Coordinates of C-alpha atoms and ligand atoms in Angstrom, one line a residue:
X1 CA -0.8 14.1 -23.3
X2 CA 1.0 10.4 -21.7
X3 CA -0.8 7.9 -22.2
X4 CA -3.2 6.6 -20.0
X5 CA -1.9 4.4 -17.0
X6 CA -3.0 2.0 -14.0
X7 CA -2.7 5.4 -11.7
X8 CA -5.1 7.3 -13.9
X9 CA -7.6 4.7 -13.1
X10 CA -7.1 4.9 -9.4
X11 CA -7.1 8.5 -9.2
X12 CA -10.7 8.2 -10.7
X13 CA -11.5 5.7 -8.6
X14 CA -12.1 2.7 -11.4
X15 CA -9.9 0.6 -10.0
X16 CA -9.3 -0.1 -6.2
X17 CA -6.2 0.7 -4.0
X18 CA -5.9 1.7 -0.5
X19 CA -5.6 5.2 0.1
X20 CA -4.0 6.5 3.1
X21 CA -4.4 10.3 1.9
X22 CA -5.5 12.8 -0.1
X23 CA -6.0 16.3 -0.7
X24 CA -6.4 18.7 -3.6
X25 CA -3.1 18.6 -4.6
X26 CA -1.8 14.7 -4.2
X27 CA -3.2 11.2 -3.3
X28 CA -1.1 8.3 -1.7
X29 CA -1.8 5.0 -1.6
X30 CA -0.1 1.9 -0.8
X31 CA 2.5 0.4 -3.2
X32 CA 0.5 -3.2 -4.4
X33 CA 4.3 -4.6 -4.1
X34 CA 5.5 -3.2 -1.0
X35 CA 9.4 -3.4 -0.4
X36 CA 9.2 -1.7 3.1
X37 CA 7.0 -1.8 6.2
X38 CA 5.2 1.5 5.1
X39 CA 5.5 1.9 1.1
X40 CA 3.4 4.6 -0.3
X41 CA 2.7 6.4 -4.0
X42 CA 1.9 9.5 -4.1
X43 CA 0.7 11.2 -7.3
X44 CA -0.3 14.3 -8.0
X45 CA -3.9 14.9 -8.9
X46 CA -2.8 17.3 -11.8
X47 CA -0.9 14.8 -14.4
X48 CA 2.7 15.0 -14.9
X49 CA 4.3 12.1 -17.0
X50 CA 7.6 11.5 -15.3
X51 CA 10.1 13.7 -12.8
X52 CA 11.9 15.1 -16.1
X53 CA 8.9 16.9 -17.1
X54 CA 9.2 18.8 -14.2
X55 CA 11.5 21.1 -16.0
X56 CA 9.0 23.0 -17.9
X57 CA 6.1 22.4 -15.4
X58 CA 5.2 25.8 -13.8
X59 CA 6.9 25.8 -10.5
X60 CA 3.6 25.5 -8.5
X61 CA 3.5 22.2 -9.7
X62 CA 6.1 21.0 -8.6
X63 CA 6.1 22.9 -5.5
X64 CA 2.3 21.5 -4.8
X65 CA 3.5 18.0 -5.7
X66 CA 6.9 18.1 -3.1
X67 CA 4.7 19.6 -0.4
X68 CA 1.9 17.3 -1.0
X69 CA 4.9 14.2 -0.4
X70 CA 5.9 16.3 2.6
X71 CA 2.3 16.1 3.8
X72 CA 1.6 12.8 3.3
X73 CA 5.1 12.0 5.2
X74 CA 3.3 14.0 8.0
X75 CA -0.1 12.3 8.0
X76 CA 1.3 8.7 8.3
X77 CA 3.7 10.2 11.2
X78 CA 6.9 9.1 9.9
X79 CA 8.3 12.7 10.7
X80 CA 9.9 11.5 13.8
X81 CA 11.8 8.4 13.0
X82 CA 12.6 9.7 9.3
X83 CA 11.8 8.3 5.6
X84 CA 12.8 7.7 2.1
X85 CA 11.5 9.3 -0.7
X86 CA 12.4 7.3 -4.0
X87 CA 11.4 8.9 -7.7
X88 CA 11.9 6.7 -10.6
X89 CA 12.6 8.4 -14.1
X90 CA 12.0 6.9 -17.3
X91 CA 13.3 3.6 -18.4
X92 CA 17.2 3.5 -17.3
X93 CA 15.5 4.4 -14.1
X94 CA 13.3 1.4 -13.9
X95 CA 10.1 3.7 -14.1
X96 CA 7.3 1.5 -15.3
X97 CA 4.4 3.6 -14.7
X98 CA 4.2 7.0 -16.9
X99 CA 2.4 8.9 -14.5
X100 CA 5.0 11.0 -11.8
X101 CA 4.8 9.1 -8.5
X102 CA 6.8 9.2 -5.3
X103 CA 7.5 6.6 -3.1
X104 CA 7.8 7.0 0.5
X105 CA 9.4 4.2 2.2
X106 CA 10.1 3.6 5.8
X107 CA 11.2 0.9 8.1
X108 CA 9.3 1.7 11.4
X109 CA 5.4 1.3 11.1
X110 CA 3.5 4.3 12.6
X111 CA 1.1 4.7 10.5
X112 CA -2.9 4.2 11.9
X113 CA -4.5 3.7 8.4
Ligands
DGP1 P1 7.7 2.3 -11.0 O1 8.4 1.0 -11.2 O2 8.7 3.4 -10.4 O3 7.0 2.9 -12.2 O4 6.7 2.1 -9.8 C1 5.5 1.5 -10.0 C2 5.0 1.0 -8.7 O5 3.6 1.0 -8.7 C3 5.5 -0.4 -8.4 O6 6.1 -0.4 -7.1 C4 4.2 -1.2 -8.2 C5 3.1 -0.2 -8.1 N1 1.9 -0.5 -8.8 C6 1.7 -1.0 -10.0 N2 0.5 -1.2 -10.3 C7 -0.2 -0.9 -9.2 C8 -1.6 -1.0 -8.9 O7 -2.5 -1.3 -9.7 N3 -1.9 -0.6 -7.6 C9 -1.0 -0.2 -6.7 N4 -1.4 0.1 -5.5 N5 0.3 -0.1 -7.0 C10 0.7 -0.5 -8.2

């Protein structure tokens, strides 16, 4: 089991962030450091440590988890105009939170939230 972390707190709630979505598989929520117009996490609700553990995580995981990116994506209506989608692995990839979390990044604002 990782360790507790900062996004363990906000998936609970005991901390604040602003959520822009959520369903039973992921939540998103602004990045407290944005580097982009929109900047998003997205976790999934089910914990998974870091990208590499995907490996061994039953593929409905990680199928939930990419879908769940996809969705969020969708809900802030950056289909159109495109997106990044930015994973960070463990410390030679500048991960500093242990708890899986995608960033989607894009340069136009279209999101209503
Ligand atoms: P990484 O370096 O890949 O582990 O990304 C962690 C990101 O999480 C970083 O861009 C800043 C963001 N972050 C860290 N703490 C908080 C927090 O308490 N709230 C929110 N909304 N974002 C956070």
């Amino acid at each position: 089991m990782a360790d507790e972390t900062i996004f363990d707190k906000i998936l609970r709630r005991e901390i604040p962030a602003q959520v822009v979505y959520e369903d039973d598989d992921v939540l998103a929520f602004r990045d407290v450091n944005p580097q982009a117009p929109v900047h998003v996490l997205v976790i999934p609700k089910k914990k998974v440590g870091r990208f590499a553990e995907l490996k061994s995580a039953p593929l409905r995981d990680a199928g939930a988890f990419f879908a769940g990116v996809a969705r969020v994506a969708h809900e802030l209506r950056l289909e159109q105009n495109g997106y990044r989608v930015v994973l960070n692995n463990g410390r030679d990839g500048q991960q500093t939170v242990e708890y899986l979390h995608a960033r989607v990044r894009a340069k136009t604002l279209f999101a209503t939230h």
